[in-house]
Short mmCIF file of C-alpha atoms and ligand atoms in Angstrom, two decimals:
data_model
loop_
_atom_site.label_atom_id
_atom_site.label_comp_id
_atom_site.label_asym_id
_atom_site.label_seq_id
_atom_site.Cartn_x
_atom_site.Cartn_y
_atom_site.Cartn_z
CA MET A 17 -35.60 171.17 -25.78
CA ASN A 18 -32.34 169.67 -24.65
CA GLY A 19 -30.81 166.41 -25.86
CA ILE A 20 -32.15 164.42 -22.96
CA GLU A 21 -35.81 165.27 -23.56
CA ARG A 22 -35.39 164.79 -27.26
CA TRP A 23 -34.22 161.22 -26.71
CA ASN A 24 -36.44 160.17 -23.84
CA THR A 25 -38.34 157.80 -26.09
CA PRO A 26 -36.18 157.28 -29.17
CA PRO A 27 -38.07 155.82 -32.11
CA ASP A 28 -37.62 152.31 -33.48
CA LEU A 29 -35.52 150.81 -30.73
CA PRO A 30 -35.13 147.05 -31.05
CA LYS A 31 -37.61 145.12 -28.93
CA HIS A 32 -36.65 141.55 -29.79
CA MET A 33 -33.69 139.22 -29.99
CA VAL A 34 -32.62 137.85 -33.35
CA ILE A 35 -32.46 134.06 -33.71
CA GLY A 36 -32.48 132.27 -37.05
CA GLY A 37 -33.36 135.52 -38.80
CA GLU A 38 -36.52 135.95 -36.71
CA HIS A 39 -37.17 138.74 -34.24
CA VAL A 40 -38.19 136.82 -31.14
CA ASP A 41 -39.08 137.19 -27.46
CA ALA A 42 -37.45 135.10 -24.76
CA ILE A 43 -39.22 131.76 -24.42
CA SER A 44 -39.97 132.73 -20.81
CA ARG A 45 -41.37 136.08 -22.07
CA ARG A 46 -39.32 137.86 -19.41
CA ARG A 47 -37.93 141.29 -20.23
CA MET A 48 -35.29 143.57 -18.74
CA ASP A 49 -34.75 147.33 -18.77
CA THR A 50 -31.83 149.16 -20.23
CA ILE A 51 -30.88 152.35 -18.48
CA ASP A 52 -29.57 155.71 -19.64
CA PRO A 53 -26.59 156.11 -17.28
CA ALA A 54 -26.80 159.90 -17.48
CA THR A 55 -30.29 159.94 -15.96
CA GLY A 56 -30.39 156.61 -14.15
CA SER A 57 -33.77 155.93 -15.81
CA ALA A 58 -34.84 153.12 -18.10
CA PHE A 59 -35.38 154.14 -21.72
CA ALA A 60 -35.80 150.75 -23.39
CA ASP A 61 -36.36 147.09 -22.64
CA VAL A 62 -35.30 143.88 -24.30
CA PRO A 63 -35.93 140.16 -23.78
CA GLN A 64 -34.30 138.58 -20.75
CA ALA A 65 -33.22 135.25 -22.16
CA ASP A 66 -31.98 132.07 -20.51
CA ALA A 67 -30.48 128.70 -21.42
CA ALA A 68 -33.51 127.64 -23.49
CA ASP A 69 -33.06 130.65 -25.78
CA VAL A 70 -29.33 129.99 -25.99
CA ASP A 71 -30.11 126.45 -27.18
CA ARG A 72 -32.31 127.84 -29.94
CA ALA A 73 -29.68 130.33 -31.01
CA VAL A 74 -26.86 127.78 -31.11
CA GLU A 75 -29.08 125.35 -33.02
CA SER A 76 -29.86 128.04 -35.55
CA ALA A 77 -26.17 128.98 -35.90
CA LYS A 78 -25.30 125.31 -36.33
CA ALA A 79 -28.00 124.80 -38.95
CA ALA A 80 -26.85 127.93 -40.81
CA LEU A 81 -23.36 126.44 -41.17
CA ALA A 82 -24.85 123.80 -43.44
CA GLY A 83 -27.28 126.18 -45.18
CA PRO A 84 -26.91 128.75 -47.97
CA TRP A 85 -23.98 130.36 -46.09
CA ARG A 86 -21.81 127.38 -46.94
CA ALA A 87 -22.40 127.83 -50.66
CA ILE A 88 -21.71 131.57 -50.70
CA SER A 89 -18.29 132.19 -52.20
CA PRO A 90 -15.60 133.83 -50.07
CA ALA A 91 -15.64 136.84 -52.41
CA GLU A 92 -19.38 137.23 -51.88
CA ARG A 93 -18.89 136.93 -48.11
CA GLY A 94 -16.51 139.84 -48.48
CA ARG A 95 -19.11 141.83 -50.41
CA ILE A 96 -21.67 141.25 -47.65
CA LEU A 97 -19.21 142.64 -45.12
CA THR A 98 -18.41 145.61 -47.36
CA ARG A 99 -22.11 146.40 -47.65
CA THR A 100 -22.44 146.14 -43.86
CA ALA A 101 -19.71 148.74 -43.45
CA ALA A 102 -21.60 151.07 -45.80
CA LEU A 103 -24.87 150.52 -43.92
CA LEU A 104 -23.20 151.29 -40.58
CA ARG A 105 -21.98 154.55 -42.08
CA ARG A 106 -25.41 155.29 -43.56
CA ASP A 107 -27.03 154.88 -40.13
CA LYS A 108 -24.20 156.25 -38.05
CA ASP A 109 -26.07 159.18 -36.51
CA ARG A 110 -28.95 157.06 -35.27
CA LEU A 111 -26.70 154.26 -34.06
CA ALA A 112 -24.31 156.65 -32.33
CA ARG A 113 -27.18 158.28 -30.43
CA ILE A 114 -28.47 154.92 -29.32
CA GLU A 115 -25.00 153.82 -28.26
CA THR A 116 -24.59 157.00 -26.23
CA LEU A 117 -27.96 156.52 -24.53
CA ASP A 118 -27.12 152.92 -23.73
CA CYS A 119 -23.59 153.30 -22.35
CA GLY A 120 -23.24 157.03 -21.63
CA LYS A 121 -20.21 157.93 -23.70
CA PRO A 122 -20.10 161.35 -25.38
CA LEU A 123 -21.64 161.46 -28.84
CA ARG A 124 -18.34 162.22 -30.60
CA GLU A 125 -16.92 159.01 -29.12
CA SER A 126 -19.94 157.00 -30.26
CA LEU A 127 -19.54 158.44 -33.74
CA GLY A 128 -15.89 157.40 -33.61
CA ASP A 129 -17.02 153.92 -32.56
CA LEU A 130 -19.34 153.74 -35.59
CA GLU A 131 -16.43 154.52 -37.88
CA THR A 132 -14.28 151.91 -36.13
CA ALA A 133 -17.03 149.29 -36.41
CA ALA A 134 -17.43 150.04 -40.12
CA GLY A 135 -13.64 149.81 -40.40
CA TYR A 136 -13.64 146.27 -39.01
CA PHE A 137 -16.17 145.11 -41.59
CA GLU A 138 -14.21 146.80 -44.36
CA TYR A 139 -10.86 145.42 -43.22
CA TYR A 140 -12.01 141.81 -42.88
CA ALA A 141 -14.14 142.02 -46.04
CA GLY A 142 -10.88 142.27 -47.95
CA MET A 143 -9.57 139.11 -46.29
CA ALA A 144 -12.55 136.84 -46.96
CA ASP A 145 -11.17 135.52 -50.27
CA LYS A 146 -7.51 135.53 -49.22
CA LEU A 147 -7.51 132.92 -46.47
CA GLN A 148 -5.58 130.47 -48.54
CA GLY A 149 -3.53 127.51 -47.40
CA ASP A 150 -0.10 126.13 -48.26
CA THR A 151 1.29 123.34 -50.37
CA ILE A 152 3.81 121.24 -48.55
CA PRO A 153 6.74 119.77 -50.54
CA LEU A 154 7.00 116.08 -49.63
CA GLY A 155 8.71 114.97 -52.82
CA PRO A 156 7.41 113.70 -56.17
CA ASP A 157 5.24 110.89 -54.79
CA PHE A 158 2.95 113.06 -52.67
CA VAL A 159 0.64 116.02 -52.97
CA SER A 160 0.06 117.77 -49.67
CA PHE A 161 -1.91 120.94 -49.03
CA THR A 162 -3.77 122.74 -46.28
CA LEU A 163 -7.37 123.93 -46.23
CA HIS A 164 -8.59 126.80 -44.08
CA GLU A 165 -11.97 125.80 -42.77
CA PRO A 166 -14.33 127.78 -40.55
CA VAL A 167 -14.22 126.57 -36.93
CA GLY A 168 -18.04 126.46 -36.78
CA VAL A 169 -20.34 128.19 -34.31
CA THR A 170 -18.54 131.05 -32.57
CA ALA A 171 -19.79 132.67 -29.36
CA HIS A 172 -19.11 136.32 -28.65
CA ILE A 173 -19.47 137.65 -25.11
CA ILE A 174 -19.51 141.41 -25.29
CA PRO A 175 -18.71 144.02 -22.60
CA TRP A 176 -20.61 147.26 -22.01
CA ASN A 177 -17.82 149.76 -22.68
CA PHE A 178 -17.63 149.38 -26.48
CA PRO A 179 -20.84 147.52 -27.31
CA LEU A 180 -20.85 147.86 -31.09
CA VAL A 181 -17.09 148.07 -31.62
CA THR A 182 -16.41 144.87 -29.68
CA THR A 183 -19.21 143.07 -31.51
CA ALA A 184 -17.84 144.17 -34.89
CA ARG A 185 -14.29 143.30 -33.85
CA GLY A 186 -15.21 139.66 -33.34
CA ILE A 187 -18.02 139.25 -35.85
CA ALA A 188 -16.26 140.67 -38.91
CA PRO A 189 -13.32 138.21 -38.88
CA ALA A 190 -15.61 135.35 -37.80
CA LEU A 191 -17.92 135.92 -40.77
CA ALA A 192 -15.06 136.63 -43.18
CA ALA A 193 -13.74 133.15 -42.38
CA GLY A 194 -17.15 131.57 -42.96
CA ASN A 195 -18.30 130.91 -39.39
CA THR A 196 -21.67 131.54 -37.81
CA ALA A 197 -22.12 133.45 -34.57
CA VAL A 198 -24.14 133.83 -31.41
CA VAL A 199 -23.63 137.16 -29.71
CA LYS A 200 -24.41 137.92 -26.09
CA PRO A 201 -24.26 141.66 -25.54
CA ALA A 202 -23.65 142.98 -22.03
CA GLU A 203 -26.90 143.27 -20.11
CA GLN A 204 -26.32 147.02 -19.69
CA THR A 205 -25.92 147.71 -23.42
CA PRO A 206 -27.85 145.33 -25.68
CA LEU A 207 -29.16 147.66 -28.38
CA THR A 208 -26.55 148.16 -31.09
CA ALA A 209 -25.73 144.44 -31.39
CA LEU A 210 -29.44 143.89 -32.08
CA ILE A 211 -29.58 146.64 -34.68
CA LEU A 212 -26.49 145.20 -36.36
CA ALA A 213 -28.57 142.07 -37.07
CA ASP A 214 -30.89 144.12 -39.27
CA LEU A 215 -27.99 145.71 -41.13
CA LEU A 216 -26.34 142.34 -41.76
CA ASP A 217 -29.67 141.06 -43.03
CA GLU A 218 -30.01 144.05 -45.35
CA ALA A 219 -26.45 143.42 -46.56
CA GLY A 220 -27.44 139.91 -47.62
CA LEU A 221 -26.30 137.70 -44.74
CA PRO A 222 -28.41 134.53 -44.67
CA PRO A 223 -30.69 133.98 -41.66
CA GLY A 224 -29.16 132.21 -38.67
CA VAL A 225 -25.58 133.22 -39.42
CA TYR A 226 -25.66 136.05 -36.85
CA ASN A 227 -27.83 135.55 -33.77
CA VAL A 228 -28.19 137.77 -30.73
CA VAL A 229 -29.36 136.61 -27.30
CA THR A 230 -29.90 139.31 -24.68
CA GLY A 231 -29.71 138.70 -20.96
CA TYR A 232 -27.48 138.38 -17.93
CA GLY A 233 -24.10 136.66 -17.73
CA PRO A 234 -25.06 133.68 -15.58
CA GLU A 235 -28.34 133.12 -17.47
CA VAL A 236 -27.09 133.56 -21.05
CA GLY A 237 -23.29 133.84 -21.09
CA ALA A 238 -22.72 130.75 -18.96
CA PRO A 239 -24.91 128.33 -20.97
CA LEU A 240 -23.56 129.80 -24.21
CA THR A 241 -19.91 129.23 -23.30
CA ALA A 242 -20.76 125.77 -21.95
CA HIS A 243 -22.71 124.73 -25.04
CA PRO A 244 -21.11 121.67 -26.66
CA ASP A 245 -21.83 122.96 -30.18
CA VAL A 246 -19.88 126.18 -29.66
CA ALA A 247 -16.42 125.78 -31.18
CA HIS A 248 -14.81 129.07 -30.18
CA VAL A 249 -15.56 131.70 -27.54
CA THR A 250 -14.41 135.27 -27.95
CA PHE A 251 -14.68 136.98 -24.59
CA THR A 252 -13.95 140.54 -23.54
CA GLY A 253 -14.52 141.44 -19.91
CA SER A 254 -13.19 141.04 -16.39
CA VAL A 255 -10.46 138.63 -15.32
CA ALA A 256 -12.81 136.76 -12.96
CA THR A 257 -15.47 136.18 -15.62
CA GLY A 258 -12.78 135.34 -18.19
CA LYS A 259 -11.54 132.51 -15.99
CA THR A 260 -15.10 131.21 -15.62
CA VAL A 261 -15.56 131.34 -19.39
CA MET A 262 -12.29 129.51 -20.00
CA LYS A 263 -13.29 126.74 -17.59
CA ALA A 264 -16.70 126.38 -19.24
CA ALA A 265 -15.10 126.20 -22.69
CA ALA A 266 -12.55 123.66 -21.45
CA ASP A 267 -15.31 121.19 -20.62
CA HIS A 268 -16.14 120.80 -24.30
CA VAL A 269 -12.65 121.64 -25.58
CA ALA A 270 -13.63 124.89 -27.28
CA SER A 271 -10.90 127.42 -27.99
CA VAL A 272 -11.07 130.85 -26.36
CA THR A 273 -9.80 134.33 -26.98
CA LEU A 274 -9.70 136.27 -23.71
CA GLU A 275 -9.33 140.02 -23.72
CA LEU A 276 -9.36 140.92 -20.04
CA GLY A 277 -8.40 143.89 -17.95
CA GLY A 278 -5.42 146.16 -17.81
CA LYS A 279 -3.56 148.62 -15.61
CA SER A 280 -1.60 150.12 -18.42
CA PRO A 281 1.22 152.60 -17.88
CA VAL A 282 1.79 155.84 -19.76
CA VAL A 283 5.51 156.33 -19.28
CA VAL A 284 6.84 159.87 -19.68
CA LEU A 285 10.62 160.21 -19.71
CA ALA A 286 12.40 163.45 -18.88
CA ASP A 287 13.18 164.21 -22.54
CA ALA A 288 9.56 163.85 -23.70
CA ASP A 289 7.55 166.46 -25.59
CA LEU A 290 5.50 167.74 -22.65
CA ASP A 291 2.53 168.92 -24.71
CA ALA A 292 2.19 165.58 -26.49
CA ALA A 293 2.58 163.69 -23.21
CA VAL A 294 -0.14 165.77 -21.52
CA GLU A 295 -2.56 165.32 -24.44
CA GLY A 296 -1.83 161.62 -24.60
CA THR A 297 -2.30 161.09 -20.87
CA LEU A 298 -5.62 162.95 -20.82
CA LYS A 299 -6.93 160.86 -23.68
CA ALA A 300 -5.52 157.68 -22.17
CA ILE A 301 -7.46 158.07 -18.92
CA TYR A 302 -10.57 160.08 -19.78
CA MET A 303 -11.76 158.48 -23.02
CA ASN A 304 -15.11 156.81 -22.19
CA SER A 305 -14.57 158.06 -18.61
CA GLY A 306 -11.72 155.62 -18.18
CA GLN A 307 -13.93 152.62 -18.91
CA VAL A 308 -11.50 151.24 -21.46
CA CYS A 309 -9.54 147.97 -21.13
CA SER A 310 -6.50 149.66 -22.62
CA ALA A 311 -6.90 152.92 -20.65
CA GLY A 312 -3.63 154.45 -19.52
CA SER A 313 -4.56 154.44 -15.85
CA ARG A 314 -1.05 154.92 -14.50
CA LEU A 315 1.17 157.87 -15.37
CA VAL A 316 4.76 156.75 -14.75
CA VAL A 317 6.73 159.98 -14.98
CA GLU A 318 10.39 160.80 -14.49
CA ARG A 319 10.89 163.12 -11.53
CA GLN A 320 12.18 166.08 -13.62
CA LEU A 321 8.82 166.37 -15.42
CA HIS A 322 6.56 165.34 -12.55
CA ALA A 323 5.59 168.80 -11.24
CA ALA A 324 5.06 170.30 -14.70
CA MET A 325 2.99 167.33 -15.92
CA LEU A 326 0.87 167.26 -12.80
CA GLU A 327 0.13 170.97 -12.93
CA ARG A 328 -0.96 170.83 -16.54
CA LEU A 329 -2.98 167.67 -16.08
CA VAL A 330 -4.85 169.12 -13.10
CA THR A 331 -5.59 172.39 -14.92
CA ARG A 332 -6.94 170.55 -17.94
CA THR A 333 -8.83 168.00 -15.86
CA ASN A 334 -10.62 170.72 -13.93
CA LYS A 335 -12.13 171.95 -17.19
CA LEU A 336 -13.70 168.56 -18.00
CA ALA A 337 -17.25 169.09 -16.79
CA PRO A 338 -19.23 165.83 -16.83
CA GLY A 339 -22.61 165.89 -18.57
CA HIS A 340 -25.01 163.99 -20.81
CA GLY A 341 -23.31 162.18 -23.66
CA LEU A 342 -26.00 163.39 -26.08
CA ASP A 343 -24.94 166.96 -25.29
CA ASP A 344 -21.41 165.81 -26.17
CA ALA A 345 -20.13 166.72 -22.71
CA PRO A 346 -16.35 166.52 -22.20
CA LEU A 347 -16.95 163.52 -19.94
CA GLY A 348 -19.93 161.17 -19.74
CA PRO A 349 -21.24 159.17 -16.79
CA LEU A 350 -20.10 155.74 -15.65
CA VAL A 351 -22.18 152.97 -17.19
CA SER A 352 -24.17 151.80 -14.17
CA ALA A 353 -24.85 152.17 -10.47
CA GLU A 354 -22.65 149.08 -9.90
CA GLN A 355 -19.73 150.61 -11.75
CA PHE A 356 -20.23 153.89 -9.92
CA ALA A 357 -20.12 152.04 -6.58
CA ARG A 358 -16.99 150.17 -7.67
CA VAL A 359 -15.08 153.32 -8.68
CA SER A 360 -16.30 155.13 -5.55
CA GLY A 361 -15.05 152.23 -3.42
CA PHE A 362 -11.55 152.43 -4.89
CA VAL A 363 -11.36 156.18 -4.36
CA ALA A 364 -12.77 155.89 -0.83
CA GLY A 365 -9.86 153.53 -0.15
CA ALA A 366 -7.46 156.19 -1.43
CA HIS A 367 -9.01 158.71 0.98
CA ARG A 368 -8.72 156.23 3.85
CA ARG A 369 -5.06 155.52 3.13
CA GLY A 370 -4.33 159.26 2.94
CA LEU A 371 -3.23 159.32 -0.71
CA ALA A 372 -2.54 162.74 -2.24
CA ILE A 373 -5.62 163.64 -4.30
CA ALA A 374 -4.52 166.25 -6.82
CA THR A 375 -8.04 166.77 -8.16
CA GLY A 376 -11.47 165.12 -8.11
CA GLY A 377 -11.90 162.35 -5.59
CA GLY A 378 -15.65 161.76 -5.53
CA PRO A 379 -18.99 161.91 -7.36
CA ALA A 380 -19.66 164.82 -9.71
CA ALA A 381 -22.90 166.79 -9.39
CA VAL A 382 -24.50 167.56 -12.76
CA LYS A 383 -27.43 169.96 -12.69
CA GLY A 384 -30.61 168.39 -14.01
CA LEU A 385 -29.03 164.91 -14.06
CA GLU A 386 -29.14 164.09 -10.38
CA GLY A 387 -29.90 160.41 -11.05
CA GLY A 388 -26.86 159.95 -13.32
CA PHE A 389 -23.72 157.99 -12.44
CA PHE A 390 -21.23 160.83 -12.73
CA PHE A 391 -17.79 160.61 -11.17
CA ALA A 392 -15.37 163.53 -11.07
CA PRO A 393 -12.18 163.03 -13.08
CA THR A 394 -9.59 162.22 -10.44
CA ILE A 395 -5.81 162.31 -10.21
CA LEU A 396 -3.99 160.61 -7.34
CA ASP A 397 -0.38 161.68 -6.91
CA LYS A 398 2.68 159.67 -5.84
CA VAL A 399 0.86 156.38 -5.57
CA ALA A 400 3.06 153.57 -4.23
CA VAL A 401 3.72 150.60 -6.49
CA ASP A 402 1.93 148.19 -4.15
CA ASP A 403 -1.10 150.41 -3.51
CA PRO A 404 -4.39 148.95 -4.81
CA LEU A 405 -4.79 152.08 -6.97
CA SER A 406 -1.55 151.06 -8.76
CA GLN A 407 -2.42 147.39 -8.93
CA GLU A 408 -6.12 147.01 -9.66
CA GLU A 409 -8.18 147.93 -12.66
CA ILE A 410 -10.65 150.64 -11.61
CA PHE A 411 -12.38 151.25 -14.93
CA GLY A 412 -13.16 154.87 -14.18
CA PRO A 413 -11.67 158.35 -14.70
CA VAL A 414 -9.02 157.81 -12.04
CA LEU A 415 -5.34 158.32 -12.83
CA ALA A 416 -2.60 157.06 -10.49
CA VAL A 417 0.66 159.00 -10.83
CA GLN A 418 3.89 157.13 -10.11
CA VAL A 419 7.21 158.99 -9.97
CA VAL A 420 10.45 157.29 -11.09
CA ASP A 421 14.11 158.25 -11.29
CA SER A 422 15.29 156.51 -14.45
CA PRO A 423 14.06 154.86 -17.66
CA GLU A 424 15.01 151.49 -16.14
CA GLU A 425 12.85 152.16 -13.09
CA ALA A 426 10.01 153.19 -15.42
CA ILE A 427 10.12 149.73 -17.00
CA ALA A 428 10.25 148.01 -13.60
CA VAL A 429 7.30 150.05 -12.32
CA GLY A 430 5.48 149.60 -15.63
CA ASN A 431 5.74 145.83 -15.25
CA ALA A 432 4.85 145.75 -11.55
CA THR A 433 1.18 144.75 -11.94
CA PRO A 434 -0.56 141.45 -12.67
CA TYR A 435 -1.66 142.89 -16.05
CA GLY A 436 -0.01 143.37 -19.43
CA LEU A 437 -2.42 144.72 -22.00
CA VAL A 438 -0.88 147.86 -23.48
CA ALA A 439 1.82 150.39 -22.57
CA GLY A 440 2.68 153.85 -23.81
CA ILE A 441 5.93 155.79 -23.74
CA TYR A 442 6.77 159.41 -24.49
CA THR A 443 10.43 160.12 -25.19
CA ALA A 444 12.57 161.81 -27.83
CA ASP A 445 15.04 158.91 -27.70
CA ILE A 446 13.96 156.18 -30.10
CA THR A 447 16.48 153.71 -28.68
CA ARG A 448 14.99 154.10 -25.22
CA ALA A 449 11.52 153.75 -26.69
CA LEU A 450 12.42 150.53 -28.47
CA ARG A 451 14.15 149.13 -25.38
CA PHE A 452 10.98 149.88 -23.48
CA ALA A 453 8.96 148.11 -26.17
CA ARG A 454 11.27 145.12 -25.84
CA ASP A 455 11.14 144.90 -22.04
CA ILE A 456 7.58 145.88 -21.14
CA ASP A 457 4.92 143.23 -20.49
CA ALA A 458 2.23 144.22 -22.99
CA GLY A 459 0.52 143.07 -26.16
CA GLN A 460 0.64 146.56 -27.70
CA VAL A 461 3.12 149.39 -27.19
CA PHE A 462 2.41 152.99 -28.18
CA ILE A 463 5.37 155.28 -28.79
CA ASN A 464 4.72 159.04 -28.63
CA GLN A 465 0.97 158.63 -29.21
CA TYR A 466 -1.27 156.74 -26.84
CA PHE A 467 -3.88 154.59 -28.64
CA ALA A 468 -1.79 154.71 -31.82
CA GLY A 469 -2.99 152.11 -34.31
CA GLY A 470 -6.45 150.86 -35.20
CA VAL A 471 -8.34 147.97 -36.71
CA ALA A 472 -5.21 146.65 -38.46
CA THR A 473 -2.94 146.47 -35.37
CA PRO A 474 -3.11 143.18 -33.40
CA PHE A 475 -4.46 143.65 -29.90
CA GLY A 476 -4.48 141.45 -26.82
CA GLY A 477 -2.69 140.85 -23.59
CA VAL A 478 -0.12 138.94 -21.61
CA LYS A 479 -0.30 137.88 -17.93
CA ASN A 480 -3.78 138.48 -16.44
CA SER A 481 -4.80 140.57 -19.45
CA GLY A 482 -5.51 137.38 -21.37
CA PHE A 483 -4.33 135.74 -24.55
CA GLY A 484 -5.21 135.45 -28.18
CA ARG A 485 -5.20 138.43 -30.50
CA GLU A 486 -7.99 140.50 -31.94
CA LYS A 487 -7.76 143.09 -34.72
CA GLY A 488 -5.45 142.84 -37.69
CA LEU A 489 -4.63 139.68 -39.58
CA ALA A 490 -3.72 137.99 -36.29
CA ALA A 491 -7.39 137.83 -35.26
CA LEU A 492 -8.29 135.61 -38.18
CA SER A 493 -6.34 132.66 -36.81
CA SER A 494 -9.02 132.18 -34.12
CA TYR A 495 -11.66 131.76 -36.79
CA PHE A 496 -10.27 129.12 -39.13
CA ARG A 497 -8.82 125.71 -38.55
CA ILE A 498 -6.19 124.16 -40.72
CA LYS A 499 -6.86 120.80 -42.32
CA CYS A 500 -3.89 119.17 -44.01
CA VAL A 501 -4.60 116.78 -46.87
CA THR A 502 -1.85 114.49 -48.14
CA ALA A 503 -2.14 112.09 -51.09
CA ARG A 504 0.25 109.48 -52.39
CA ILE A 505 0.28 109.69 -56.18
P1 ADP B 617 -18.46 143.50 -15.57
O1 ADP B 617 -18.28 142.96 -14.18
O2 ADP B 617 -17.71 144.75 -15.79
O3 ADP B 617 -19.89 143.60 -16.03
P2 ADP B 617 -18.01 140.96 -16.85
O4 ADP B 617 -16.70 140.39 -17.24
O5 ADP B 617 -18.73 140.26 -15.76
O6 ADP B 617 -17.72 142.47 -16.53
O7 ADP B 617 -18.97 141.06 -18.11
C1 ADP B 617 -18.56 140.97 -19.45
C2 ADP B 617 -19.55 140.12 -20.20
O8 ADP B 617 -19.52 138.80 -19.65
C3 ADP B 617 -21.00 140.57 -20.09
O9 ADP B 617 -21.64 140.35 -21.33
C4 ADP B 617 -21.55 139.66 -19.03
O10 ADP B 617 -22.95 139.47 -19.09
C5 ADP B 617 -20.83 138.37 -19.36
N1 ADP B 617 -20.81 137.39 -18.27
C6 ADP B 617 -20.92 137.59 -16.95
N2 ADP B 617 -20.86 136.43 -16.28
C7 ADP B 617 -20.69 135.44 -17.20
C8 ADP B 617 -20.53 134.01 -17.15
N3 ADP B 617 -20.54 133.36 -16.00
N4 ADP B 617 -20.35 133.35 -18.31
C9 ADP B 617 -20.30 134.00 -19.49
N5 ADP B 617 -20.45 135.33 -19.60
C10 ADP B 617 -20.64 136.06 -18.48
#
């Protein structure tokens, strides 16, 4: 029995949304399928909610702000988060399998995601009782101090590429700071955010503090971001939807954190450690089949190393046979038929414009998984700076190679996109690396290890990649507001 048959009908999948601590259907009773991207077949279904359900969820989150949650001490909030981390680890095998079925990524990556999600709860648990304010010296006749108050009801719009990790990334700091939350998972991947509700409940979170509404963007995301009782929206997704979310939030003056796309460069200078640069580039573009906001989707390489890098990358890439994530294949499928069509469209454009395709360049056939959304890992060589493959986020296993003749040109090429999420550089020269870090448009810079960092390192973008920071202590500032109290004595 292979992994696919074993998981055709996984036991105990969530069937309901979670609002006010209750497991509920959509008011309309509509439901929607969730699909295993490796087979193209539905394996579960969840409620398909709309604005009426969003109203219920926001009401419940608002009521919970004034309920037992308010009286729970910050230290106890921290303990609830610590217990949640332990429960995620307890259930990691089951949750990782469900995550893989829902979004396609290889099992080892889902297991890594479980550890990261637990890490967020652990990290912010430690902060819950340390969000303290200042005293402001105004002289002997005044006492002035600041209070850190929760902002209120927070909305979390989640993408499909890291369903649990992105939920944990926003929820852990939001809860640590005493807020309540309404989560809208991506329609493609609703399951782990629902299961998290049960773990938070088991950890002692009062009902209504964490609510999950499943459904489509226009039917659930739009009314949620437009809801007047939502004080902050944390959004991760495309630039176009991010702009829509920001406009909806503006109408009721809610704050937003926008983590949008990227077209991040992996810069390899001539003096780089070739082995490390090859490993880093492969990870940068093929993790989660390239469906990563911070993917290194452009290799910007100095001419002296170009041929050697390309040869090694192609050799290694050709060994990455796509397959079912539950079989822990080197590469999983794309998340959906839509995403498959989108990636295929970009690569078809590369064919039309006569770009040099070093490897890949089309769908991948996987025996026994003919209905899956598999795309061959693809490397496009010598892509011009203004080519759409250098400019636009593809969100697939497609690497654009750009050749440069100096470290200065590498920075110029690195910056020549509308995005600025992350950037990596491989070089033995720390001065060059730090100059690059100074001059590159990015919210995070990785030196000699792509994806260096973790839950503690602030993450977010500049330019079209968005604003606001998640992860690390920086994320907390979205989730409390400062009230300054001044008394004449
Ligand atoms: P993609 O096109 O890759 O699915 P999106 O940015 O559209 O990326 O989706 C990210 C998240 O935003 C998903 O949860 C999606 O349902 C949600 N979403 C889509 N449209 C809207 C909208 N108008 N308002 C709020 N959320 C939305």
